[in-house]
CSV table of C-alpha atoms in Angstrom, one decimal:
chain,number,residue,atom,x,y,z
A,13,MET,CA,-21.9,48.8,-16.6
A,14,ASP,CA,-25.7,49.0,-16.1
A,15,LEU,CA,-27.6,46.4,-14.1
A,16,SER,CA,-29.4,44.9,-17.1
A,17,ASN,CA,-26.1,44.2,-18.8
A,18,LEU,CA,-24.8,42.6,-15.6
A,19,ASP,CA,-27.9,40.5,-15.4
A,20,LYS,CA,-27.4,39.3,-19.0
A,21,ARG,CA,-23.8,38.3,-18.2
A,22,PHE,CA,-24.8,36.4,-15.1
A,23,LYS,CA,-27.5,34.6,-17.0
A,24,LYS,CA,-25.0,33.7,-19.7
A,25,MET,CA,-22.6,32.4,-17.0
A,26,THR,CA,-25.2,30.3,-15.3
A,27,ASN,CA,-26.3,28.8,-18.7
A,28,ASP,CA,-22.7,28.1,-19.7
A,29,PHE,CA,-21.5,26.7,-16.4
A,30,PRO,CA,-22.9,23.1,-16.7
A,31,GLN,CA,-21.1,22.5,-20.0
A,32,ALA,CA,-17.9,24.2,-18.8
A,33,ARG,CA,-18.0,22.0,-15.6
A,34,LYS,CA,-18.6,18.8,-17.7
A,35,ASN,CA,-15.6,19.7,-20.0
A,36,LEU,CA,-13.4,20.3,-17.0
A,37,ILE,CA,-14.4,17.0,-15.4
A,38,GLU,CA,-13.9,15.1,-18.7
A,39,ASN,CA,-10.5,16.7,-19.4
A,40,GLY,CA,-9.3,16.0,-15.8
A,41,GLY,CA,-10.5,12.4,-16.1
A,42,GLU,CA,-8.6,11.9,-19.3
A,43,LYS,CA,-5.4,13.4,-17.7
A,44,LEU,CA,-5.8,11.0,-14.7
A,45,TYR,CA,-6.5,8.1,-16.9
A,46,ARG,CA,-3.3,8.7,-19.0
A,47,LYS,CA,-1.3,9.3,-15.9
A,48,VAL,CA,-2.4,6.0,-14.3
A,49,LEU,CA,-1.4,4.2,-17.6
A,50,ASN,CA,1.9,6.0,-17.6
A,51,ASN,CA,2.6,5.0,-14.0
A,52,ILE,CA,1.9,1.4,-14.8
A,53,ASP,CA,4.3,1.5,-17.7
A,54,PHE,CA,7.1,3.0,-15.7
A,55,ASN,CA,6.6,1.5,-12.2
A,56,VAL,CA,5.2,-2.0,-12.7
A,57,ASP,CA,6.9,-5.0,-14.2
A,58,GLU,CA,3.8,-6.4,-15.8
A,59,HIS,CA,3.8,-9.1,-18.5
A,60,SER,CA,0.2,-9.8,-19.2
A,61,GLY,CA,-1.0,-6.3,-19.8
A,62,LYS,CA,-4.1,-6.8,-17.7
A,63,LEU,CA,-3.3,-4.0,-15.3
A,64,LYS,CA,-3.5,-1.5,-18.1
A,65,LYS,CA,-6.5,-3.1,-19.8
A,66,GLY,CA,-8.3,-3.0,-16.4
A,67,VAL,CA,-8.0,0.8,-16.0
A,68,THR,CA,-11.4,2.2,-16.5
A,69,LYS,CA,-12.8,5.7,-16.8
A,70,LYS,CA,-16.4,6.3,-15.7
A,71,ILE,CA,-18.0,9.7,-16.2
A,72,GLY,CA,-21.1,10.4,-14.1
A,73,SER,CA,-24.4,10.6,-16.0
A,74,GLY,CA,-24.6,14.3,-15.5
A,75,GLY,CA,-20.9,15.0,-16.0
A,76,GLY,CA,-20.6,15.8,-12.3
A,77,TYR,CA,-17.7,13.4,-11.6
A,78,VAL,CA,-15.2,11.1,-13.2
A,79,ALA,CA,-13.8,8.0,-11.6
A,80,ILE,CA,-10.6,6.2,-12.7
A,81,ARG,CA,-10.6,2.8,-11.2
A,82,PRO,CA,-9.6,-0.8,-11.9
A,83,ASN,CA,-12.0,-3.3,-13.4
A,84,SER,CA,-11.7,-6.3,-11.0
A,85,THR,CA,-13.0,-8.7,-13.7
A,86,ILE,CA,-10.1,-7.8,-16.0
A,87,ALA,CA,-7.4,-7.2,-13.4
A,88,PRO,CA,-8.4,-8.7,-10.0
A,89,HIS,CA,-4.8,-8.4,-8.8
A,90,THR,CA,-4.8,-4.5,-9.0
A,91,PRO,CA,-5.3,-3.9,-5.3
A,92,LEU,CA,-2.4,-6.1,-4.5
A,93,VAL,CA,-0.1,-4.2,-6.9
A,94,GLU,CA,-1.5,-0.8,-5.9
A,95,ASN,CA,-1.4,-1.3,-2.1
A,96,GLY,CA,1.2,-4.0,-1.6
A,97,HIS,CA,0.7,-7.4,-0.1
A,98,LYS,CA,2.2,-10.1,2.1
A,99,LEU,CA,4.7,-12.5,0.4
A,100,VAL,CA,3.7,-16.0,1.3
A,101,ARG,CA,5.6,-19.2,0.7
A,102,GLY,CA,3.7,-22.3,1.7
A,103,ASP,CA,2.0,-21.4,5.0
A,104,LYS,CA,4.7,-18.8,6.0
A,105,VAL,CA,4.7,-15.1,5.5
A,106,VAL,CA,8.3,-14.4,4.3
A,107,GLY,CA,8.0,-10.7,3.5
A,108,TRP,CA,6.1,-7.8,2.1
A,109,VAL,CA,5.9,-6.5,-1.4
A,110,SER,CA,5.5,-2.8,-1.5
A,111,GLY,CA,2.7,-1.2,-3.4
A,112,LYS,CA,3.3,0.6,-6.7
A,113,HIS,CA,0.5,3.2,-6.0
A,114,MET,CA,-0.3,3.8,-9.7
A,115,TYR,CA,-3.7,5.4,-8.9
A,116,ARG,CA,-2.8,7.3,-5.7
A,117,ASN,CA,0.4,8.7,-7.2
A,118,ALA,CA,-1.5,9.8,-10.4
A,119,LEU,CA,-3.9,11.9,-8.3
A,120,ASN,CA,-1.1,13.3,-6.1
A,121,GLU,CA,1.0,14.2,-9.2
A,122,LEU,CA,-1.8,15.9,-11.0
A,123,ALA,CA,-3.6,17.6,-8.0
A,124,ASP,CA,-2.0,21.1,-8.6
A,125,GLU,CA,-2.6,20.9,-12.4
A,126,LEU,CA,-6.3,19.9,-11.9
A,127,GLU,CA,-6.8,22.8,-9.5
A,128,GLN,CA,-5.2,25.2,-11.9
A,129,ASP,CA,-7.5,24.0,-14.7
A,130,ALA,CA,-10.5,24.6,-12.4
A,131,GLU,CA,-9.3,28.1,-11.6
A,132,LYS,CA,-8.7,28.9,-15.2
A,133,MET,CA,-12.3,27.7,-16.1
A,134,ILE,CA,-13.8,29.9,-13.4
A,135,ASN,CA,-11.6,32.9,-14.4
A,136,GLU,CA,-12.7,32.5,-18.0
A,137,MET,CA,-16.3,32.4,-17.0
A,138,VAL,CA,-16.3,35.2,-14.4
A,139,GLY,CA,-13.2,37.2,-15.4
A,140,ASP,CA,-14.8,39.9,-17.6
A,141,ILE,CA,-18.0,40.3,-15.7
A,142,PHE,CA,-16.5,42.8,-13.2
A,143,ASP,CA,-14.2,44.7,-15.6
């Protein structure tokens, strides 16, 4: 491979990278979003549906990040369900309600898959340059 061809491939890669990164971020965000909803379905005995309605996905303006987080206006009780809370009767603490960790567990369960998706994207972009 001559240097001009290598230079063209590097230019193509640097031009394609922003969109590839944005796609990776958006796809990862969608996976996390669906996993959080799934965790709520299977781990939380919820009757109002507000926990699920309160799950929001925010993609950064440049596509550089995605945040899956609760909307405190729709579901202000999410931190109590996620992290656990004291069980109070009257003015006495009578116990502890364990957290369901819908958000934390989603990230932990998908961490390897998200990493593999990133590696795949890099390999697709760089893989044939050095062949």
